[in-house]
Amino acid sequence: MRSHALYPQYFIVPALLLYLGLFILPSLIGFGYGLTNWNAWNQNLRWIGFDNIAEIFSGDPRYLLYIQNTLLFAVVTTVLKVVIGLALALLLSGGLKSSNALRTVFYLPAVLSPLVIGLIFTSIFNPTRGLLTQGLKAIGLSGLTRSWLVDLSTAMPSVMAVEVWRMSGYCMVIFLAGLKVIPQNLFEAADIDGASAVQKFFKITLPFLQPSISINVILNLIWGLKVFDLIFVLTRGGPGYATGVLNTAVFFEYSSGRYGMATALGVVIFVITSIIALLVLRVLNRNTVELA
Amino acid sequence: MGKMKLTMILMLSLLLLAGFSTAYASGKTEGTSAKETGTITFGASQNWIKDVDRDIAADFEKETGIKIDYQVNPDDQYTNIIKTKLNTGEAPDIFMWAAGLELRQLPLDKVLDLSSEPWVGRLKDWAKKSGMVDGKLLGLNTWSIDGWGMVYNTAIFDKYSLTPPKNYPDFLKVCDTLLKNGIIPVYEIPIDLWHTELFMDEIAADANLHSPGLYEKLNSNKAKFADVKEFEQSLTAIKEMADKGYFGPTYMSDKWTNATEALGTGKYAMFLGYTSWQVECAKDYPQSGAENWKMFPSPLGATGDVKSFGTSAGGVLQLVYKGSKNVNLVKKWLAYKTQVPVLNKFYAGRADLGNPSFPEVTKAPTAGLASMTDFVKGNFLSDGATGILFWDQMGFGSLIQGMLAGQMTPKQVLEAIDTNRAKVAKAAGTPGF
Amino acid sequence: MKSTRVRGSILEVCVWILSLVVLVPFVLVLVNSLKDRAGANIMSLTLPSIFHWENYAIVVKEGKLVQSFCNSLLIAALSTLVSVFFSAMAAFVLSRRRSRTNKGLYYFFLLGLAAPLNMVTVIRSLQIFHLMNSYLGIILLYGALLMPFSIFLYYGFIASVPREMDESAMMDGCRGFSGFFLIVFPLLQPVTFTVCVINFMNAWNEFMIPLYVLNNSGRWPMTLAIYNFYGRRVSDWNLVFADILITIFPVLVVYIVGQKYLVSGMTAGAVKG
């Protein structure tokens, strides 16, 4: 009744129109191409139904590897980013003198574009002259050095490490904003009751951070599942196919002229991402804390 | 807090206004009724526009008032961007594209037919052929035809009494001698994916020589890469060279950008380069004597003595978008570019282009080119990428990199090549696939 | 008392050591941007023997960075504004009135986080609306792409702002747009700054879309300038690094300026009650 006047539906219209017209409708129409044999050579499209999708799930080891890598990358980097981000946020909200400066420093990597990161880390990961190898040698751990981006055992971990480096500060920022919402009086009351730091963390901090955790987990999962630029710039999906993910496959299919196949892969990514995101959203938002 | 916020907002809005007006003003300086002057948009990959191109464009603008807007795109995205733009009708007026078979990847009905332009008749034969598809000339070639062979440091070879090997076993002996004397035999760069696959690319010419019609068979699915002995041997050779240490200890991360340093400092003795590569090495390292170095064809994969030198289709062409609104301006540019003094200036500024596309421009062959011509008795044949459809340089290179990392065997690399290639060929409707 | 202070200082030092992990790559870029070409190719952390400050001048001139800076600023700032305002409005209503329709619309917006961008169909869309090759077109496109994320952030945080604020606005007679922008929107300050910073950064760093959508290189953003040094002179890493620093500098400024307000601008009094 009264709420209708205060929360008018027409507020949604501008966003919806823009979103539909320039993003979602073209995307959905684009999906249609995945069901055709659209490629670089034919001018007349032919409907081939789910042939492309069937090819992806036909048990071809390469596609299986892509799916595996995509999931692995998304999950591992998300977990690490959230944990490190939270740790950093806790450290920096404790009233250190240089908190402001430190906050800026840790956020810096998120500012760089993938091309820049690729250049920097390709040089850092150079097996002989790079900083990482030199650094390990300097502290006497030269036995651990590898050809970081080319060795099959370290290629994927190296790429994941760069992503964690890049976005932990981003998570930290979200957590910092979330931490500020927690009423101080709760902590004061807990102190009076003699609660330990661990107890305070699990009983007060964590519940209030639900929305922030939710946001960080879901966003990073989604971006992890859709990753392309970073992997492409660091390893091009190589050596061979070792670090290939679904979105690099999209690029290579598109480059080789098989546009329909590329689009079909895009649809698969979209479906996987949506399902996972919705599931996680459901699970995490079961216990939200309302302040009002 | 209120005042701070206000000032910040004011500053931002001022900046915005400044940016907006500058940007808007510049955007408006496009020629309105592009009749005699205007701007030509020119699409190219990041590696194809050099300083001399910008100089020539500046000269052109001074002479005719027509501006050239070079739109330099990242190399990886370039072909995707141009194909998309051609398909959606937003292509630049001129765009560059690789000569030869790759032309077929374009929507050919969107490219202007240049067969009746005045300068066509003056082109050298190979230059004309490189730009033709189905009898129509689609691209102007102002590049060079070249191939990749083993450039070797003649001083080092003389020091250890080595002669350019004719076949693979002799080549291994040469490498062995060099390594024993503390010189790394060959500088190789698997991380630059397109380079390592060149060994296979080059030996394809020899393979086609030994089994005539091989290229046609590969193009009609009557033969597969896995069947070609030379291909498998070249891959096995690459792995063997790496394992024996002939590529040196850092080959997995060595880059193209350090190639001149590797050979110029005498640390490495050989490099798979094009016939004018030594000129660039001499420029960076004048003490090295690189201008006197010679070349021999790569024996990796050869079944006997190497008899041919594989050459490319002819480099990079300039093509014209059929739907361009500035076709008359573009034709003026092409006419300008093909004038002899302009061509002279261009080729003078491009040390890497050794064989000009027009006969009026002469360039003395490098020592490398001369020795190579001598070695194969002038037998310059089409390399793999020129004669075989769907030669995916980067894709092959990536597989080879995987082979070197131990992920697959040479045979598996060829099988993967065949599988990928068949998919693309089938999509393109190639008969036989 | 003293022990906690000592503990605090030790902690601070430790965190700074930790921050080296983040800082070292940046130092690498900075240091190498001041070397000559040969020195920069090695990409080491050593200081340059001569400080080649002119690298920056070269980069600005040859990369036409002044022009592209203005383009980047215009495009990034306006797309941020568009996405922030549209999203705040939409998320406000979606979050307060959780009818079935609105819940559905919310998830519909979230789909955009996962949806792939199909350049071909988007170009066709822009052509239909006569927005190709224009600032307005790319600004609106970015706005659309940034919307799912912005709505997502706003939705969550609006839930934590008590409804009493909205009611009090109504009692003062403010409705609709004015009610929203005068009373409610200021309460969303922390989120707004987060969204602004992140959206600005995303729009600023984008380099794929301008390639397809802007046909006039006079309109290209700074992110594309780097390719002028990349290929022309094959290995001018010192210039590439100088270009990188110039390009990321504005985003850093926005973040540094914005993050102070991000943390300090809270609904003081409203939440503590």
Tab-separated table of C-alpha atoms in Angstrom, chain B residues 43-387:
chain	number	residue	atom	x	y	z
B	43	GLY	CA	43.893	-1.739	-39.669
B	44	ALA	CA	47.032	-3.687	-38.851
B	45	SER	CA	48.442	-6.083	-36.312
B	46	GLN	CA	50.869	-4.659	-33.786
B	47	ASN	CA	53.871	-6.185	-35.556
B	48	TRP	CA	53.203	-4.870	-39.028
B	49	ILE	CA	53.458	-1.110	-38.737
B	50	LYS	CA	56.990	0.232	-38.362
B	51	ASP	CA	58.435	3.706	-38.121
B	52	VAL	CA	58.985	3.952	-41.855
B	53	ASP	CA	55.272	3.353	-42.440
B	54	ARG	CA	54.390	6.311	-40.287
B	55	ASP	CA	56.974	8.452	-42.072
B	56	ILE	CA	55.539	7.557	-45.448
B	57	ALA	CA	52.027	8.255	-44.188
B	58	ALA	CA	53.175	11.677	-43.033
B	59	ASP	CA	54.683	12.351	-46.486
B	60	PHE	CA	51.448	11.224	-48.110
B	61	GLU	CA	49.419	13.566	-45.960
B	62	LYS	CA	51.689	16.461	-46.790
B	63	GLU	CA	51.353	15.788	-50.466
B	64	THR	CA	47.645	15.034	-50.728
B	65	GLY	CA	46.062	16.176	-47.467
B	66	ILE	CA	44.705	12.696	-46.905
B	67	LYS	CA	45.298	11.451	-43.381
B	68	ILE	CA	46.071	7.837	-42.545
B	69	ASP	CA	44.635	6.623	-39.236
B	70	TYR	CA	46.720	3.612	-38.266
B	71	GLN	CA	44.673	1.389	-35.991
B	72	VAL	CA	47.185	-0.939	-34.411
B	73	ASN	CA	45.547	-4.011	-32.883
B	74	PRO	CA	46.986	-6.617	-30.557
B	75	ASP	CA	48.405	-9.471	-32.554
B	76	ASP	CA	46.311	-12.214	-30.932
B	77	GLN	CA	43.009	-10.508	-31.562
B	78	TYR	CA	43.740	-9.039	-34.933
B	79	THR	CA	42.302	-11.686	-37.250
B	80	ASN	CA	39.215	-12.103	-35.076
B	81	ILE	CA	38.619	-8.371	-35.052
B	82	ILE	CA	38.944	-7.942	-38.796
B	83	LYS	CA	36.752	-10.945	-39.565
B	84	THR	CA	34.067	-9.686	-37.185
B	85	LYS	CA	34.288	-6.174	-38.563
B	86	LEU	CA	34.031	-7.362	-42.149
B	87	ASN	CA	30.996	-9.428	-41.236
B	88	THR	CA	29.242	-6.601	-39.450
B	89	GLY	CA	30.096	-3.936	-41.967
B	90	GLU	CA	32.402	-1.915	-39.735
B	91	ALA	CA	35.761	-2.709	-41.299
B	92	PRO	CA	38.551	-0.178	-41.754
B	93	ASP	CA	39.088	1.191	-45.264
B	94	ILE	CA	42.350	-0.700	-45.648
B	95	PHE	CA	43.480	-3.659	-43.612
B	96	MET	CA	46.524	-5.879	-43.702
B	97	TRP	CA	46.328	-9.641	-44.008
B	98	ALA	CA	48.749	-12.515	-44.520
B	99	ALA	CA	49.299	-13.523	-48.117
B	100	GLY	CA	48.553	-16.916	-49.572
B	101	LEU	CA	46.121	-19.504	-48.271
B	102	GLU	CA	45.102	-17.405	-45.303
B	103	LEU	CA	43.219	-15.128	-47.650
B	104	ARG	CA	40.578	-17.788	-47.917
B	105	GLN	CA	39.631	-17.199	-44.313
B	106	LEU	CA	38.189	-13.844	-45.247
B	107	PRO	CA	34.628	-13.241	-46.415
B	108	LEU	CA	35.877	-12.667	-49.931
B	109	ASP	CA	32.781	-10.856	-51.114
B	110	LYS	CA	33.613	-8.023	-48.763
B	111	VAL	CA	37.076	-7.421	-50.244
B	112	LEU	CA	37.609	-5.124	-53.189
B	113	ASP	CA	38.947	-6.532	-56.432
B	114	LEU	CA	42.103	-4.650	-57.339
B	115	SER	CA	42.934	-6.512	-60.555
B	116	SER	CA	42.562	-3.472	-62.753
B	117	GLU	CA	44.689	-1.069	-60.767
B	118	PRO	CA	47.530	0.567	-62.727
B	119	TRP	CA	50.345	-0.847	-60.647
B	120	VAL	CA	49.260	-4.491	-60.889
B	121	GLY	CA	51.159	-5.130	-64.073
B	122	ARG	CA	54.432	-4.020	-62.533
B	123	LEU	CA	54.382	-6.537	-59.683
B	124	LYS	CA	56.824	-9.404	-59.684
B	125	ASP	CA	55.212	-12.771	-60.376
B	126	TRP	CA	55.389	-14.083	-56.845
B	127	ALA	CA	53.989	-10.822	-55.513
B	128	LYS	CA	51.018	-10.974	-57.841
B	129	LYS	CA	50.336	-14.614	-57.069
B	130	SER	CA	50.519	-13.991	-53.335
B	131	GLY	CA	47.555	-11.673	-53.485
B	132	MET	CA	45.322	-13.621	-55.834
B	133	VAL	CA	42.309	-15.720	-54.984
B	134	ASP	CA	40.248	-17.354	-57.716
B	135	GLY	CA	41.795	-15.230	-60.406
B	136	LYS	CA	41.214	-11.915	-58.671
B	137	LEU	CA	43.946	-9.776	-57.210
B	138	LEU	CA	42.805	-8.795	-53.742
B	139	GLY	CA	45.891	-7.438	-52.072
B	140	LEU	CA	48.871	-5.228	-52.740
B	141	ASN	CA	52.088	-6.891	-51.725
B	142	THR	CA	54.858	-4.593	-50.543
B	143	TRP	CA	56.556	-7.193	-48.462
B	144	SER	CA	59.052	-9.868	-49.380
B	145	ILE	CA	59.221	-13.536	-50.089
B	146	ASP	CA	61.474	-15.352	-47.733
B	147	GLY	CA	62.020	-18.535	-45.828
B	148	TRP	CA	63.595	-19.697	-42.618
B	149	GLY	CA	67.016	-21.345	-42.655
B	150	MET	CA	69.923	-21.939	-40.328
B	151	VAL	CA	71.938	-18.744	-40.058
B	152	TYR	CA	75.393	-19.651	-38.816
B	153	ASN	CA	78.314	-17.718	-37.419
B	154	THR	CA	80.966	-18.225	-40.119
B	155	ALA	CA	83.759	-17.132	-37.804
B	156	ILE	CA	82.915	-19.848	-35.286
B	157	PHE	CA	82.513	-22.442	-38.015
B	158	ASP	CA	85.904	-21.534	-39.478
B	159	LYS	CA	87.515	-21.665	-36.059
B	160	TYR	CA	86.482	-25.294	-35.600
B	161	SER	CA	86.827	-26.242	-39.272
B	162	LEU	CA	83.153	-26.925	-39.701
B	163	THR	CA	81.263	-26.902	-42.982
B	164	PRO	CA	77.502	-26.408	-43.437
B	165	PRO	CA	75.960	-29.900	-43.112
B	166	LYS	CA	73.891	-31.383	-45.915
B	167	ASN	CA	71.848	-33.762	-43.798
B	168	TYR	CA	70.753	-34.432	-40.238
B	169	PRO	CA	73.514	-36.864	-39.114
B	170	ASP	CA	76.178	-34.393	-40.293
B	171	PHE	CA	74.285	-31.623	-38.541
B	172	LEU	CA	74.363	-33.531	-35.264
B	173	LYS	CA	78.121	-33.949	-35.622
B	174	VAL	CA	78.490	-30.199	-36.082
B	175	CYS	CA	76.379	-29.554	-32.972
B	176	ASP	CA	78.422	-32.045	-31.014
B	177	THR	CA	81.713	-30.358	-31.913
B	178	LEU	CA	80.336	-26.955	-31.005
B	179	LEU	CA	78.992	-28.084	-27.662
B	180	LYS	CA	82.286	-29.780	-26.777
B	181	ASN	CA	84.000	-26.455	-27.354
B	182	GLY	CA	81.690	-24.539	-25.073
B	183	ILE	CA	79.466	-22.998	-27.746
B	184	ILE	CA	75.736	-23.665	-27.660
B	185	PRO	CA	74.874	-24.948	-31.124
B	186	VAL	CA	71.376	-23.558	-31.758
B	187	TYR	CA	69.302	-20.745	-30.232
B	188	GLU	CA	65.700	-21.875	-30.137
B	189	ILE	CA	62.586	-20.257	-28.707
B	190	PRO	CA	59.681	-22.690	-28.143
B	191	ILE	CA	57.884	-20.085	-26.049
B	192	ASP	CA	57.384	-18.062	-29.221
B	193	LEU	CA	55.114	-20.774	-30.497
B	194	TRP	CA	55.314	-19.821	-34.179
B	195	HIS	CA	59.078	-20.352	-34.360
B	196	THR	CA	59.650	-23.970	-33.379
B	197	GLU	CA	57.025	-25.216	-35.804
B	198	LEU	CA	59.046	-23.628	-38.614
B	199	PHE	CA	61.343	-26.656	-38.696
B	200	MET	CA	58.384	-28.740	-39.747
B	201	ASP	CA	57.224	-25.966	-42.045
B	202	GLU	CA	60.538	-25.857	-43.859
B	203	ILE	CA	61.072	-29.577	-44.270
B	204	ALA	CA	57.610	-29.830	-45.820
B	205	ALA	CA	59.098	-28.374	-48.994
B	206	ASP	CA	61.590	-31.224	-49.125
B	207	ALA	CA	58.855	-33.727	-48.313
B	208	ASN	CA	56.768	-32.431	-51.186
B	209	LEU	CA	59.797	-32.727	-53.425
B	210	HIS	CA	60.360	-36.363	-52.542
B	211	SER	CA	56.678	-37.299	-52.767
B	212	PRO	CA	55.233	-35.108	-55.494
B	213	GLY	CA	51.635	-34.158	-54.930
B	214	LEU	CA	51.931	-34.442	-51.166
B	215	TYR	CA	50.450	-31.008	-50.613
B	216	GLU	CA	47.397	-31.799	-52.728
B	217	LYS	CA	46.925	-35.079	-50.889
B	218	LEU	CA	47.086	-33.348	-47.522
B	219	ASN	CA	44.614	-30.780	-48.783
B	220	SER	CA	42.073	-33.358	-49.884
B	221	ASN	CA	42.409	-35.652	-46.895
B	222	LYS	CA	44.096	-38.364	-48.960
B	223	ALA	CA	47.110	-38.108	-46.671
B	224	LYS	CA	47.505	-37.151	-43.044
B	225	PHE	CA	50.292	-35.349	-41.207
B	226	ALA	CA	50.897	-38.505	-39.182
B	227	ASP	CA	51.740	-40.333	-42.416
B	228	VAL	CA	54.464	-37.944	-43.489
B	229	LYS	CA	57.839	-39.332	-42.429
B	230	GLU	CA	59.589	-35.984	-42.599
B	231	PHE	CA	57.105	-34.381	-40.201
B	232	GLU	CA	57.550	-37.028	-37.569
B	233	GLN	CA	61.306	-36.994	-37.986
B	234	SER	CA	61.464	-33.226	-37.646
B	235	LEU	CA	59.565	-33.386	-34.353
B	236	THR	CA	61.710	-36.234	-33.063
B	237	ALA	CA	64.751	-34.209	-34.084
B	238	ILE	CA	63.535	-31.179	-32.170
B	239	LYS	CA	63.093	-33.283	-29.049
B	240	GLU	CA	66.471	-34.912	-29.584
B	241	MET	CA	68.221	-31.557	-29.958
B	242	ALA	CA	66.573	-30.319	-26.750
B	243	ASP	CA	67.432	-33.432	-24.792
B	244	LYS	CA	71.045	-33.466	-25.981
B	245	GLY	CA	71.457	-29.892	-24.798
B	246	TYR	CA	71.971	-28.522	-28.307
B	247	PHE	CA	69.404	-25.762	-27.615
B	248	GLY	CA	71.183	-24.768	-24.448
B	249	PRO	CA	70.035	-24.861	-20.838
B	250	THR	CA	67.492	-22.037	-20.995
B	251	TYR	CA	65.686	-22.845	-24.214
B	252	MET	CA	62.270	-23.297	-22.597
B	253	SER	CA	62.125	-19.613	-21.705
B	254	ASP	CA	64.341	-18.030	-24.367
B	255	LYS	CA	62.639	-15.344	-26.418
B	256	TRP	CA	62.805	-13.881	-29.917
B	257	THR	CA	63.735	-10.521	-28.475
B	258	ASN	CA	67.063	-11.901	-27.224
B	259	ALA	CA	67.997	-13.693	-30.432
B	260	THR	CA	70.350	-11.031	-31.755
B	261	GLU	CA	72.049	-10.956	-28.375
B	262	ALA	CA	72.436	-14.733	-28.312
B	263	LEU	CA	74.240	-14.880	-31.611
B	264	GLY	CA	75.771	-11.435	-31.590
B	265	THR	CA	77.714	-12.193	-28.441
B	266	GLY	CA	78.975	-15.463	-29.848
B	267	LYS	CA	77.291	-17.521	-27.155
B	268	TYR	CA	75.229	-19.436	-29.723
B	269	ALA	CA	76.386	-20.454	-33.168
B	270	MET	CA	73.208	-20.991	-35.178
B	271	PHE	CA	69.657	-19.689	-35.381
B	272	LEU	CA	66.690	-20.446	-37.580
B	273	GLY	CA	66.197	-17.047	-39.176
B	274	TYR	CA	65.048	-15.441	-42.414
B	275	THR	CA	67.530	-14.377	-45.043
B	276	SER	CA	67.869	-10.798	-43.859
B	277	TRP	CA	67.874	-11.521	-40.140
B	278	GLN	CA	71.647	-11.218	-40.010
B	279	VAL	CA	71.328	-7.550	-40.951
B	280	GLU	CA	69.444	-6.849	-37.731
B	281	CYS	CA	71.988	-8.806	-35.746
B	282	ALA	CA	74.775	-6.780	-37.328
B	283	LYS	CA	72.956	-3.591	-36.401
B	284	ASP	CA	72.689	-4.567	-32.745
B	285	TYR	CA	76.149	-6.107	-32.528
B	286	PRO	CA	78.464	-4.499	-35.082
B	287	GLN	CA	81.492	-6.335	-33.716
B	288	SER	CA	80.017	-9.707	-34.471
B	289	GLY	CA	80.562	-9.589	-38.212
B	290	ALA	CA	77.023	-10.863	-38.653
B	291	GLU	CA	76.731	-9.303	-42.092
B	292	ASN	CA	79.111	-11.966	-43.383
B	293	TRP	CA	77.283	-14.910	-41.935
B	294	LYS	CA	75.886	-17.559	-44.237
B	295	MET	CA	72.908	-19.921	-44.258
B	296	PHE	CA	72.017	-23.493	-45.044
B	297	PRO	CA	68.572	-25.126	-45.092
B	298	SER	CA	67.425	-26.802	-41.890
B	299	PRO	CA	68.058	-30.554	-41.997
B	300	LEU	CA	65.687	-31.419	-39.141
B	301	GLY	CA	63.376	-34.085	-40.471
B	302	ALA	CA	65.173	-34.587	-43.778
B	303	THR	CA	65.273	-38.151	-45.051
B	304	GLY	CA	68.538	-37.611	-46.860
B	305	ASP	CA	70.344	-34.549	-48.114
B	306	VAL	CA	68.268	-31.396	-48.042
B	307	LYS	CA	67.535	-30.260	-51.562
B	308	SER	CA	65.215	-27.283	-51.248
B	309	PHE	CA	64.571	-24.103	-49.331
B	310	GLY	CA	60.972	-23.575	-48.265
B	311	THR	CA	59.654	-20.057	-48.826
B	312	SER	CA	56.533	-18.280	-47.725
B	313	ALA	CA	53.647	-17.029	-49.792
B	314	GLY	CA	54.946	-13.505	-49.660
B	315	GLY	CA	54.398	-11.937	-46.326
B	316	VAL	CA	51.677	-9.416	-45.675
B	317	LEU	CA	49.276	-7.675	-48.038
B	318	GLN	CA	47.171	-4.543	-47.985
B	319	LEU	CA	43.528	-5.247	-48.778
B	320	VAL	CA	40.640	-2.864	-49.323
B	321	TYR	CA	37.206	-3.142	-47.747
B	322	LYS	CA	34.619	-3.242	-50.481
B	323	GLY	CA	32.083	-1.294	-48.428
B	324	SER	CA	34.497	1.498	-47.639
B	325	LYS	CA	33.249	5.007	-48.194
B	326	ASN	CA	36.698	6.201	-49.139
B	327	VAL	CA	37.592	3.910	-52.001
B	328	ASN	CA	38.865	6.742	-54.168
B	329	LEU	CA	41.137	7.955	-51.381
B	330	VAL	CA	42.387	4.432	-50.797
B	331	LYS	CA	43.245	3.998	-54.450
B	332	LYS	CA	45.224	7.208	-54.285
B	333	TRP	CA	47.166	5.796	-51.351
B	334	LEU	CA	47.889	2.558	-53.167
B	335	ALA	CA	49.052	4.461	-56.216
B	336	TYR	CA	51.292	6.587	-54.008
B	337	LYS	CA	52.706	3.612	-52.148
B	338	THR	CA	53.659	1.895	-55.382
B	339	GLN	CA	55.633	4.807	-56.793
B	340	VAL	CA	59.273	3.837	-57.168
B	341	PRO	CA	60.765	6.537	-54.904
B	342	VAL	CA	58.268	5.690	-52.165
B	343	LEU	CA	58.962	1.979	-52.532
B	344	ASN	CA	62.659	2.696	-52.339
B	345	LYS	CA	62.184	4.636	-49.142
B	346	PHE	CA	60.029	1.867	-47.719
B	347	TYR	CA	62.381	-0.984	-48.473
B	348	ALA	CA	65.354	1.051	-47.319
B	349	GLY	CA	63.679	1.415	-43.946
B	350	ARG	CA	62.853	-2.277	-43.717
B	351	ALA	CA	66.054	-4.241	-43.254
B	352	ASP	CA	64.010	-7.375	-42.723
B	353	LEU	CA	62.513	-7.357	-46.232
B	354	GLY	CA	65.151	-8.610	-48.606
B	355	ASN	CA	63.236	-9.313	-51.813
B	356	PRO	CA	61.127	-6.343	-52.945
B	357	SER	CA	57.816	-7.017	-54.659
B	358	PHE	CA	58.516	-4.664	-57.538
B	359	PRO	CA	61.403	-5.215	-59.957
B	360	GLU	CA	62.276	-1.518	-60.078
B	361	VAL	CA	63.449	-1.722	-56.493
B	362	THR	CA	66.692	-3.572	-56.124
B	363	LYS	CA	68.256	-4.836	-52.979
B	364	ALA	CA	71.563	-6.639	-52.855
B	365	PRO	CA	71.069	-10.137	-51.501
B	366	THR	CA	72.482	-10.755	-48.065
B	367	ALA	CA	75.340	-13.175	-47.607
B	368	GLY	CA	72.806	-15.543	-46.157
B	369	LEU	CA	70.527	-15.419	-49.155
B	370	ALA	CA	73.410	-15.800	-51.566
B	371	SER	CA	74.837	-18.828	-49.756
B	372	MET	CA	71.399	-20.403	-49.485
B	373	THR	CA	70.710	-19.935	-53.172
B	374	ASP	CA	74.052	-21.564	-53.842
B	375	PHE	CA	73.392	-24.452	-51.467
B	376	VAL	CA	70.041	-25.543	-52.915
B	377	LYS	CA	70.979	-24.454	-56.418
B	378	GLY	CA	68.130	-21.994	-56.549
B	379	ASN	CA	65.533	-24.573	-55.616
B	380	PHE	CA	63.144	-22.309	-53.702
B	381	LEU	CA	59.843	-24.092	-53.132
B	382	SER	CA	56.646	-23.392	-51.211
B	383	ASP	CA	56.971	-24.197	-47.539
B	384	GLY	CA	54.277	-26.055	-45.601
B	385	ALA	CA	52.253	-23.034	-44.569
B	386	THR	CA	52.103	-21.830	-48.160
B	387	GLY	CA	51.050	-25.088	-49.755
